[in-house]
Coordinates of C-alpha atoms in Angstrom, one line a residue:
Chain U
M444 CA 0.6 12.0 203.3
N445 CA -3.1 12.8 203.4
S446 CA -2.6 16.1 205.0
L447 CA 0.0 17.0 202.4
R448 CA -2.4 16.1 199.6
K449 CA -5.1 18.3 201.2
Y450 CA -2.6 21.1 201.6
I451 CA -1.7 21.0 198.0
D452 CA -5.3 20.8 196.9
K453 CA -6.2 23.7 199.0
N454 CA -3.6 25.9 197.5
K455 CA -4.0 24.7 193.9
P456 CA -6.5 27.4 192.8
L457 CA -3.9 30.1 193.7
F458 CA -1.6 28.8 191.0
Q459 CA -4.1 28.1 188.3
K460 CA -5.3 30.5 185.6
G461 CA -6.6 33.6 187.3
G462 CA -5.1 32.8 190.6
K463 CA -2.9 35.0 192.7
F464 CA 0.4 33.2 191.8
E465 CA -0.6 32.3 188.2
K466 CA 2.9 33.1 187.0
L467 CA 4.4 30.4 189.2
G468 CA 2.1 27.7 187.9
S469 CA 4.8 25.6 186.3
T470 CA 6.8 25.6 189.5
F471 CA 3.8 24.5 191.5
G472 CA 3.0 21.8 189.0
A473 CA 6.5 20.5 189.2
F474 CA 6.4 20.0 192.9
E475 CA 2.9 18.6 192.9
T476 CA 3.7 15.9 190.3
F477 CA 7.0 15.2 192.1
L478 CA 5.2 14.4 195.3
F479 CA 2.2 12.6 193.8
T480 CA 1.7 10.6 190.6
P481 CA -0.6 12.7 188.5
N482 CA -4.0 11.1 188.1
H483 CA -4.8 12.3 184.6
T484 CA -3.8 10.2 181.6
A485 CA -3.6 10.8 177.9
K486 CA -7.0 10.4 176.4
S487 CA -6.4 10.5 172.6
G488 CA -4.2 8.4 170.3
S489 CA -2.5 5.2 171.2
H490 CA -0.6 5.3 174.5
I491 CA 0.7 2.6 176.7
H492 CA -0.9 3.1 180.1
D493 CA 1.7 2.2 182.7
V494 CA 2.4 2.9 186.4
I495 CA 5.7 4.5 185.5
D496 CA 6.1 8.0 184.2
L497 CA 9.1 10.2 183.5
K498 CA 9.6 11.3 187.1
R499 CA 9.4 7.7 188.4
T500 CA 11.8 6.6 185.6
M501 CA 14.3 9.2 186.7
I502 CA 14.1 8.2 190.3
V503 CA 15.1 4.6 189.3
V504 CA 18.1 6.0 187.5
V505 CA 19.0 8.0 190.6
L506 CA 18.7 4.9 192.7
A507 CA 20.9 3.0 190.3
L508 CA 23.5 5.8 190.7
L509 CA 23.5 5.6 194.5
P510 CA 26.0 2.8 194.9
A511 CA 28.5 4.6 192.7
L512 CA 27.8 7.9 194.6
L513 CA 28.3 6.3 198.0
F514 CA 31.4 4.5 197.0
G515 CA 32.7 7.7 195.3
C516 CA 32.3 9.6 198.6
W517 CA 34.2 7.0 200.5
N518 CA 36.9 6.8 197.8
V519 CA 37.5 10.6 198.1
G520 CA 38.2 10.2 201.8
Y521 CA 40.3 7.0 201.2
Q522 CA 42.5 8.6 198.5
N523 CA 43.0 11.7 200.6
G524 CA 44.0 9.4 203.5
L525 CA 46.5 7.6 201.2
A526 CA 48.0 10.8 199.9
F527 CA 48.7 12.4 203.3
G528 CA 49.0 9.2 205.4
I529 CA 45.9 9.8 207.4
E530 CA 44.1 6.9 209.1
R531 CA 40.3 7.0 209.3
S532 CA 37.6 4.5 209.9
L533 CA 35.3 3.4 207.1
L534 CA 32.7 5.9 208.0
G535 CA 35.4 8.5 208.7
H536 CA 36.5 8.2 205.1
F537 CA 32.9 8.3 203.9
F538 CA 32.0 11.4 205.7
F539 CA 35.2 13.2 204.9
G540 CA 34.4 12.6 201.2
F541 CA 30.7 13.3 201.6
W542 CA 31.3 16.8 202.9
K543 CA 33.7 17.5 200.0
F544 CA 31.2 16.1 197.5
L545 CA 28.1 17.9 198.9
P546 CA 29.0 21.4 197.7
L547 CA 29.5 20.2 194.1
F548 CA 26.2 18.4 194.3
I549 CA 24.3 21.4 195.6
V550 CA 25.8 23.8 193.1
S551 CA 24.9 21.4 190.2
Y552 CA 21.3 21.2 191.4
V553 CA 20.7 24.8 192.3
V554 CA 22.2 26.2 189.0
G555 CA 20.7 23.5 186.8
L556 CA 17.2 23.4 188.3
G557 CA 17.2 27.2 188.6
I558 CA 17.7 27.5 184.8
E559 CA 15.2 24.7 184.2
F560 CA 12.5 26.3 186.3
A561 CA 13.1 29.8 184.9
S562 CA 12.9 28.6 181.3
A563 CA 9.8 26.5 181.9
Q564 CA 8.2 29.6 183.5
I565 CA 9.2 31.9 180.7
R566 CA 7.8 29.5 178.1
G567 CA 4.8 28.6 180.2
H568 CA 5.6 24.9 180.0
E569 CA 5.5 22.4 182.7
V570 CA 8.8 21.9 184.4
N571 CA 10.4 18.7 183.1
E572 CA 12.2 16.4 185.3
G573 CA 15.1 15.7 183.0
Y574 CA 17.5 17.6 185.2
L575 CA 17.0 15.2 188.1
V576 CA 19.4 12.7 186.6
T577 CA 21.7 15.1 184.9
G578 CA 22.2 17.0 188.1
I579 CA 23.5 14.0 189.9
L580 CA 25.5 12.8 186.9
I581 CA 27.5 16.0 186.6
P582 CA 29.2 16.0 190.0
L583 CA 29.9 12.3 189.6
I584 CA 32.0 12.7 186.4
I585 CA 34.2 15.6 187.4
P586 CA 37.3 15.6 189.7
I587 CA 36.7 16.4 193.4
N588 CA 38.8 19.5 193.2
T589 CA 36.8 21.3 190.5
P590 CA 36.1 24.9 191.7
L591 CA 32.5 25.5 192.4
W592 CA 32.2 28.6 190.1
M593 CA 33.6 26.6 187.2
L594 CA 31.0 23.9 187.9
A595 CA 28.3 26.5 188.0
L596 CA 29.4 28.0 184.7
A597 CA 29.6 24.5 183.1
V598 CA 26.2 23.5 184.3
A599 CA 24.7 26.8 183.1
F600 CA 26.3 26.3 179.7
A601 CA 25.2 22.7 179.4
V602 CA 21.6 23.3 180.4
I603 CA 21.2 26.4 178.2
F604 CA 23.2 25.4 175.1
G605 CA 22.9 21.6 175.4
K606 CA 19.2 21.4 176.3
E607 CA 17.0 24.5 176.5
I608 CA 17.8 25.9 173.1
F609 CA 16.8 22.6 171.5
G610 CA 13.5 22.7 173.4
G611 CA 14.1 21.2 176.8
T612 CA 14.0 17.7 178.2
G613 CA 13.7 15.0 175.5
Y614 CA 14.8 17.3 172.7
N615 CA 18.5 17.5 173.4
I616 CA 20.9 16.1 170.7
M617 CA 23.7 15.4 173.1
N618 CA 24.0 14.2 176.7
V619 CA 23.7 17.3 178.9
A620 CA 25.9 16.0 181.7
L621 CA 28.7 15.2 179.1
I622 CA 28.4 18.7 177.6
A623 CA 29.0 20.1 181.1
R624 CA 32.1 17.9 181.4
A625 CA 33.3 18.7 177.8
F626 CA 32.9 22.4 178.6
L627 CA 35.1 22.1 181.7
F628 CA 37.6 19.9 179.8
F629 CA 38.1 22.3 177.0
A630 CA 37.7 25.6 178.9
Y631 CA 39.8 24.7 182.0
P632 CA 42.1 21.8 180.9
S633 CA 44.4 22.3 183.9
E634 CA 41.6 21.7 186.3
M635 CA 40.4 18.6 184.6
S636 CA 43.5 16.6 183.9
G637 CA 46.9 15.9 185.3
D638 CA 47.7 14.1 188.6
K639 CA 46.8 16.8 191.1
V640 CA 43.1 17.3 190.5
W641 CA 41.7 13.8 191.5
I642 CA 42.7 13.9 195.1
Y643 CA 41.2 16.3 197.6
G644 CA 43.9 18.6 199.1
L645 CA 46.6 17.7 196.7
P646 CA 47.1 21.0 194.9
D647 CA 47.7 22.9 198.2
Q648 CA 49.7 20.4 200.2
A649 CA 52.5 18.1 199.2
A650 CA 51.7 14.4 199.4
I651 CA 53.7 11.8 201.3
D652 CA 56.7 10.4 199.4
G653 CA 56.1 8.0 196.7
F654 CA 52.5 8.9 196.2
S655 CA 51.3 9.7 192.8
G656 CA 47.8 11.0 192.2
A657 CA 47.8 10.0 188.5
T658 CA 44.9 7.9 187.3
P659 CA 45.7 4.5 185.7
L660 CA 44.7 6.1 182.4
A661 CA 47.2 8.9 182.8
Q662 CA 49.9 6.4 183.7
L663 CA 49.1 4.4 180.6
A664 CA 49.1 7.5 178.4
Q665 CA 52.5 8.4 179.7
G666 CA 53.8 5.0 178.8
A667 CA 54.2 3.7 182.3
T668 CA 52.7 0.2 182.0
Q669 CA 54.7 -1.0 185.0
N670 CA 53.5 -0.7 188.6
M671 CA 49.9 -0.3 187.6
A672 CA 47.0 -0.8 190.0
S673 CA 46.1 -4.4 190.4
M674 CA 43.0 -5.9 188.7
S675 CA 41.1 -6.1 191.9
D676 CA 41.9 -2.5 192.8
L677 CA 40.7 -1.4 189.4
F678 CA 37.5 -3.4 189.7
M679 CA 36.7 -2.4 193.3
G680 CA 37.7 1.2 192.6
F681 CA 40.5 1.9 195.0
I682 CA 42.1 4.2 192.4
P683 CA 42.1 8.0 191.8
G684 CA 39.6 9.3 189.3
S685 CA 36.4 11.2 188.8
I686 CA 34.1 10.8 191.8
G687 CA 31.6 8.2 190.5
E688 CA 33.7 6.4 187.9
T689 CA 36.2 4.4 189.9
S690 CA 34.3 1.4 191.3
K691 CA 33.2 -1.0 188.6
L692 CA 31.4 -3.1 191.3
A693 CA 29.2 -0.2 192.3
I694 CA 28.5 0.6 188.6
L695 CA 27.6 -3.0 187.9
I696 CA 25.1 -2.9 190.8
G697 CA 23.6 0.2 189.1
A698 CA 23.6 -1.6 185.8
A699 CA 21.7 -4.5 187.3
I700 CA 19.1 -2.2 188.7
L701 CA 18.7 -0.4 185.3
L702 CA 18.5 -3.7 183.4
F703 CA 16.1 -5.3 185.9
T704 CA 13.7 -2.5 185.7
G705 CA 14.1 -2.4 181.9
I706 CA 15.0 1.3 181.8
A707 CA 18.4 1.1 180.1
S708 CA 19.0 -0.9 176.9
W709 CA 21.1 -4.0 177.4
K710 CA 21.9 -4.0 173.7
I711 CA 23.8 -0.7 174.1
M712 CA 25.7 -1.8 177.2
L713 CA 26.7 -5.2 175.6
S714 CA 27.7 -3.7 172.3
T715 CA 29.9 -1.1 173.9
V716 CA 31.8 -3.9 175.7
I717 CA 32.0 -5.8 172.4
G718 CA 33.3 -2.7 170.7
V719 CA 36.1 -2.2 173.2
L720 CA 37.1 -5.8 173.2
S721 CA 37.2 -6.2 169.5
I722 CA 39.3 -3.0 168.8
G723 CA 41.4 -3.8 171.9
L724 CA 42.2 -7.2 170.6
L725 CA 42.9 -5.7 167.2
C726 CA 45.4 -3.4 168.9
N727 CA 46.9 -6.4 170.7
A728 CA 47.4 -8.2 167.5
F729 CA 49.5 -5.4 166.0
A730 CA 51.1 -4.4 169.3
L731 CA 53.5 -1.7 168.0
N732 CA 53.9 0.1 171.3
E733 CA 53.3 -0.7 175.0
Y734 CA 49.9 0.9 175.1
M735 CA 48.7 -1.1 172.2
A736 CA 49.8 -4.3 174.0
V737 CA 47.7 -3.5 177.1
P738 CA 45.2 -6.4 177.4
A739 CA 41.9 -5.5 175.8
Y740 CA 39.8 -6.3 178.9
Y741 CA 41.9 -3.7 180.8
H742 CA 40.2 -1.0 178.8
L743 CA 36.9 -2.0 180.4
L744 CA 38.2 -1.4 183.9
I745 CA 40.1 1.9 183.5
G746 CA 38.8 5.4 183.2
G747 CA 35.2 6.4 182.7
F748 CA 34.3 3.6 180.3
A749 CA 32.1 1.6 182.7
F750 CA 30.3 4.6 184.0
G751 CA 29.7 6.0 180.6
A752 CA 28.5 2.8 179.1
V753 CA 26.0 2.1 181.8
F754 CA 24.7 5.6 182.6
M755 CA 25.4 7.9 179.7
A756 CA 25.5 5.9 176.5
T757 CA 22.1 4.4 177.4
D758 CA 20.4 7.7 177.8
P759 CA 17.2 7.1 175.9
V760 CA 17.0 10.6 174.4
T761 CA 20.4 10.7 172.7
A762 CA 20.8 7.0 171.8
P763 CA 19.3 5.6 168.5
H764 CA 15.7 4.4 168.8
T765 CA 16.0 1.5 166.3
E766 CA 17.1 -1.8 167.8
R767 CA 19.7 -2.5 165.1
G768 CA 20.9 1.1 165.5
K769 CA 21.6 0.5 169.2
W770 CA 24.0 -2.3 168.3
I771 CA 25.9 -0.1 165.8
Y772 CA 25.9 2.9 168.2
G773 CA 27.2 0.9 171.2
F774 CA 29.9 -0.8 169.1
M775 CA 31.1 2.5 167.7
I776 CA 31.3 4.0 171.1
G777 CA 33.5 1.1 172.3
A778 CA 35.6 1.3 169.2
F779 CA 36.2 5.0 169.5
V780 CA 37.1 4.9 173.2
V781 CA 40.0 2.5 172.5
L782 CA 41.1 4.4 169.4
I783 CA 41.1 7.8 171.3
R784 CA 42.8 6.3 174.3
V785 CA 45.5 4.5 172.4
F786 CA 46.2 6.7 169.4
N787 CA 45.5 10.2 170.6
P788 CA 48.1 11.3 173.2
A789 CA 46.3 14.7 173.8
Y790 CA 43.2 13.0 175.3
P791 CA 44.0 10.3 177.8
E792 CA 40.3 9.4 178.1
G793 CA 38.0 9.0 175.2
M794 CA 34.7 8.0 176.7
M795 CA 33.3 11.5 176.9
L796 CA 34.3 12.4 173.3
A797 CA 33.2 9.0 172.0
I798 CA 29.7 9.3 173.5
L799 CA 29.2 12.9 172.3
L800 CA 30.3 12.0 168.8
M801 CA 27.9 9.0 168.6
N802 CA 25.1 11.1 170.1
V803 CA 25.5 13.4 167.1
W804 CA 25.5 10.4 164.7
S805 CA 22.6 8.6 166.3
P806 CA 19.8 10.2 164.2
L807 CA 21.9 9.3 161.1
I808 CA 22.2 5.7 162.3
D809 CA 18.5 5.6 162.8
Y810 CA 17.9 7.0 159.3
F811 CA 20.1 4.4 157.6
V812 CA 18.6 1.5 159.6
V813 CA 15.1 2.6 158.6
Q814 CA 16.1 3.1 155.0
S815 CA 17.7 -0.3 154.8
H816 CA 14.6 -1.8 156.3
I817 CA 12.4 -0.2 153.8
K818 CA 14.6 -1.3 150.9
H819 CA 14.7 -4.8 152.3
R820 CA 10.9 -5.1 152.4
Q821 CA 10.5 -3.5 149.0
K822 CA 12.8 -6.1 147.6
R823 CA 10.8 -8.9 149.2
F824 CA 7.6 -7.4 147.8
L825 CA 9.1 -7.2 144.3
V826 CA 10.4 -10.7 144.4
K827 CA 6.9 -12.0 145.4
K828 CA 5.2 -10.0 142.7
N829 CA 7.6 -11.1 140.0
A830 CA 7.4 -14.8 141.0
Chain L
M497 CA 18.6 62.3 143.8
S498 CA 20.6 63.7 146.6
I499 CA 23.7 61.9 147.8
F500 CA 22.3 61.0 151.1
S501 CA 18.6 60.4 150.3
S502 CA 16.7 58.2 152.7
K503 CA 17.0 55.3 150.3
N504 CA 20.8 55.7 150.2
V505 CA 21.0 56.0 154.0
K506 CA 19.1 52.7 154.2
L507 CA 21.8 51.1 152.1
L508 CA 24.2 52.0 154.8
S509 CA 22.1 51.3 157.9
G510 CA 20.3 48.2 156.7
P511 CA 23.2 45.8 156.9
L512 CA 24.0 46.9 160.4
N513 CA 20.8 45.3 161.7
L514 CA 17.9 43.9 159.7
Q515 CA 20.0 42.9 156.7
N516 CA 23.2 42.0 158.5
P517 CA 25.3 39.8 156.3
V518 CA 26.6 37.6 159.2
T519 CA 23.7 37.2 161.6
V520 CA 20.7 37.4 159.1
Q521 CA 22.1 36.2 155.9
I522 CA 24.6 33.8 157.6
L523 CA 27.4 34.7 155.2
G524 CA 31.1 35.0 155.9
I525 CA 30.9 32.8 159.0
C526 CA 34.2 31.0 158.4
S527 CA 36.4 34.1 158.7
A528 CA 34.3 35.3 161.6
L529 CA 35.4 32.2 163.5
A530 CA 39.0 32.4 162.5
V531 CA 40.1 35.9 163.1
T532 CA 38.2 36.9 166.3
V533 CA 40.5 35.5 169.0
K534 CA 42.0 39.0 169.4
L535 CA 40.1 42.3 169.2
K536 CA 42.9 44.0 167.2
N537 CA 42.9 41.3 164.5
A538 CA 39.1 41.6 164.2
I539 CA 39.3 45.4 163.8
V540 CA 41.9 45.2 161.1
M541 CA 40.1 42.4 159.4
G542 CA 36.8 44.3 159.5
L543 CA 38.4 47.4 158.0
S544 CA 40.0 45.4 155.2
V545 CA 36.7 43.8 154.3
I546 CA 35.0 47.3 154.4
V547 CA 37.6 48.6 152.0
V548 CA 37.4 45.6 149.6
T549 CA 33.6 45.4 149.5
A550 CA 33.2 49.2 149.0
I551 CA 35.7 49.6 146.3
S552 CA 35.1 46.5 144.4
N553 CA 31.3 47.2 144.5
L554 CA 32.1 50.7 143.1
V555 CA 34.4 49.4 140.3
I556 CA 32.1 46.6 139.3
S557 CA 29.1 48.9 139.2
M558 CA 31.0 51.3 136.9
L559 CA 31.9 48.4 134.6
R560 CA 28.5 46.7 134.9
N561 CA 27.3 47.5 131.4
Y562 CA 30.5 46.3 129.8
I563 CA 30.9 42.9 131.5
P564 CA 29.6 40.0 129.4
S565 CA 27.3 38.1 131.7
R566 CA 28.9 34.7 130.8
I567 CA 32.3 35.6 132.2
R568 CA 31.1 38.0 134.9
I569 CA 32.3 35.9 137.8
I570 CA 35.9 35.9 136.4
V571 CA 35.9 39.6 136.0
Q572 CA 34.5 40.2 139.5
L573 CA 37.2 37.9 140.9
V574 CA 40.0 39.7 139.1
I575 CA 38.8 43.0 140.6
V576 CA 38.3 41.6 144.1
A577 CA 41.7 39.8 144.0
T578 CA 43.4 43.1 143.0
M579 CA 41.8 44.9 145.9
V580 CA 42.7 42.1 148.3
I581 CA 46.3 42.1 147.2
L582 CA 46.5 45.9 147.7
V583 CA 45.0 45.6 151.2
D584 CA 47.4 42.8 152.0
Q585 CA 50.4 44.8 150.9
V586 CA 49.2 47.8 153.0
L587 CA 48.8 45.6 156.0
K588 CA 52.2 44.1 155.6
A589 CA 53.7 47.5 155.3
F590 CA 52.0 49.2 158.3
V591 CA 50.8 46.5 160.7
Y592 CA 53.1 43.7 160.1
D593 CA 52.4 41.7 163.3
V594 CA 48.7 41.8 162.8
S595 CA 49.1 40.8 159.2
K596 CA 51.2 37.9 160.3
Q597 CA 48.5 36.7 162.7
L598 CA 45.8 37.1 160.2
S599 CA 48.0 35.0 157.8
V600 CA 45.9 33.5 155.0
Y601 CA 42.6 35.0 156.1
V602 CA 43.4 38.3 154.4
G603 CA 44.0 36.5 151.1
L604 CA 40.8 34.5 151.7
I605 CA 38.8 37.7 151.6
I606 CA 38.7 36.9 147.9
T607 CA 36.4 34.0 148.6
N608 CA 34.3 35.8 151.2
C609 CA 30.7 35.1 150.4
I610 CA 29.6 38.6 151.4
I611 CA 31.7 40.3 148.7
M612 CA 30.6 37.9 145.9
G613 CA 27.1 38.2 147.1
R614 CA 27.0 42.0 147.1
L615 CA 28.7 42.1 143.7
E616 CA 26.2 39.7 142.1
A617 CA 23.1 40.9 144.0
F618 CA 23.7 44.7 144.0
A619 CA 26.6 46.1 142.1
M620 CA 25.7 44.4 138.8
G621 CA 22.4 46.1 138.7
N622 CA 22.8 49.5 140.5
K623 CA 24.6 52.8 139.9
P624 CA 28.1 53.4 141.3
W625 CA 27.2 55.6 144.3
P626 CA 24.5 53.4 145.8
S627 CA 26.8 50.4 145.1
F628 CA 29.6 52.0 147.0
L629 CA 27.3 52.8 150.0
D630 CA 26.0 49.2 149.9
G631 CA 29.5 47.8 150.0
L632 CA 30.4 50.2 152.8
G633 CA 27.3 49.2 154.8
N634 CA 27.8 45.4 154.3
G635 CA 31.4 45.6 155.2
A636 CA 30.5 47.6 158.3
G637 CA 27.9 45.1 159.3
Y638 CA 30.4 42.3 159.0
A639 CA 33.0 44.3 160.9
M640 CA 30.5 45.1 163.7
I641 CA 29.7 41.4 164.4
L642 CA 33.4 40.5 164.2
I643 CA 34.3 43.2 166.8
I644 CA 31.5 42.1 169.2
I645 CA 32.6 38.5 169.0
A646 CA 36.3 39.3 169.4
F647 CA 35.5 41.6 172.4
F648 CA 34.0 38.7 174.3
R649 CA 36.5 36.1 173.1
E650 CA 39.5 38.2 174.0
L651 CA 38.1 39.4 177.3
F652 CA 37.1 36.0 178.6
G653 CA 39.6 33.9 176.7
S654 CA 42.8 35.9 177.5
G655 CA 41.6 38.5 180.0
T656 CA 42.8 41.3 177.8
L657 CA 41.5 43.8 175.3
M658 CA 43.7 45.1 172.4
G659 CA 46.5 43.4 174.3
F660 CA 46.0 45.3 177.5
Q661 CA 45.3 43.4 180.7
I662 CA 41.7 44.1 181.7
M663 CA 40.8 41.3 184.2
P664 CA 42.2 42.5 187.5
K665 CA 45.0 40.6 189.2
A666 CA 42.9 40.1 192.3
F667 CA 40.5 37.9 190.2
Y668 CA 43.3 35.5 189.3
E669 CA 44.5 35.4 192.9
A670 CA 40.9 34.5 194.0
G671 CA 41.0 31.5 191.6
Y672 CA 39.7 32.9 188.4
V673 CA 41.0 31.2 185.3
N674 CA 40.8 32.3 181.7
N675 CA 38.3 30.3 179.7
G676 CA 40.2 28.1 177.2
M677 CA 37.0 27.4 175.3
M678 CA 36.8 31.0 174.2
I679 CA 40.0 30.6 172.3
M680 CA 38.5 27.8 170.3
P681 CA 36.5 28.4 167.0
A682 CA 33.6 26.5 168.5
M683 CA 32.9 29.2 171.0
A684 CA 32.9 31.8 168.2
L685 CA 30.1 29.9 166.5
I686 CA 28.2 29.7 169.8
L687 CA 28.7 33.5 170.2
V688 CA 27.4 34.1 166.7
G689 CA 24.4 32.0 167.7
C690 CA 23.9 34.1 170.8
I691 CA 24.0 37.4 168.8
I692 CA 21.4 36.0 166.4
W693 CA 19.3 35.0 169.4
F694 CA 19.4 38.5 171.0
Q695 CA 18.9 40.2 167.6
R696 CA 15.8 38.1 166.9
S697 CA 14.3 38.5 170.3
Y698 CA 14.8 42.3 169.8
N699 CA 13.5 42.5 166.2
K700 CA 10.5 40.2 166.0
E701 CA 10.2 40.7 162.3
L702 CA 13.3 38.6 161.7
I703 CA 11.6 35.4 163.1
E704 CA 10.3 33.2 160.3
K705 CA 6.6 32.5 160.2
E706 CA 5.7 28.9 160.6

């Protein structure tokens, strides 16, 4: 550690103003602060001095994502084994999936960080660490069969149009990872839905008899409410789906880490669940078709709901900042998810669209919460004065 | 004053860049999103708008001293509507398939903000010849942006240009897929944004001072 610090200090002058590599200053700063907590703090204004900074926050989120990532890799191998009747050991499944997942992961990071570093360099800003989490989220929310060039295009689109043009990390209106997914979803729908894309190898080879690669969501959307995966399979994640979204157990472990460290808002997580349950129960009460009769708690276990509620709806940049606003925001996400799933046959999954829509609305929610607060206090003041 | 004095030439060339109705004045966006899926449609639409702006500017400018200012919008609309119906009939007669694809958007040229804007801002206060040039220039500025957007949308959305296959077959065999997002109006808006971005980084004087 010490020698690393010395090495960095020795080379620092080269990258500072007037140095040989002055133009690469942002890149140098990014690596330095990634390796060592910077020792300078804000001097003016009121700031909370804390051991945690943006880079450390992001690392905790990445840690929280690890269970879902590891399980996702194993599940890729497991589903591939199921489809073609291949037996492998636990580690065999994991490594099979891991090698298929790795290229997606690398492409996401190389393209995203490349754009991030380049734009920081052009503007002369410090490199922001926002992409650390986005880069790991993107490969987790897409199907394993996504072609790499499509992923690269989607990442470039999301980082440039979702983030950089708004001013970089912390200024984006919508969740960058979800923009990448939305781009893929609308640009290449055949690669992002159907029952072939979720299982590695399925588009090229025929699966063994009786195997369907359809996700539980797709089955429900097609009206097949029979022979669904069992509750425990859904919870543990032994189902086809995007890489990181299948195991609710792994996601709950991640949620526990986020809540324990206080990084994600429990209000948003809880209110999304309440939103799903209340609209789900409402659908149950007027069960006009089979999908409406699906038990409300089922919606919590299928599709990307759990992953989205824990890791994407709670994104501190795009969620509302007022406490009451967070309740409204979460509830609306939950409500929209069920509405889109049940009533819109064109989109089997609504989590992505629900979060993106509420991202756009969250400044509006904040505005109204603050306004109502002001009005409330004004009223109290007037009552006192008149009394 | 000669017919092509430098002032008159500016009326023609201004709208192509620094005074572009779409990218600088942000007018006529709605039809730019709707008709730019195919290059052919965009060209026909652009030509129609050039004809309508130029001739209605000319006619209004000739009538400008006789139009009572309280009912001027009605008079302008009557003239624009007449022109649009003429254009629509011509399109139906000669390029029926394109006219069918453009559907209501030819009729909606009547409400195109660029035309009303030029009539109000220019033709009501200028002589017929400059007004005609101004209409021609603004129509051309609009058509130019439409064609640029349609070029990218058709090339990447359908792999064709003017209906001819451009993207080689080998690309598709290697796994290339047409981008479905390009077909959607949302992408047209993003492309307009990109054009504005490039234009502003090229012409620094367009950037607002803070």
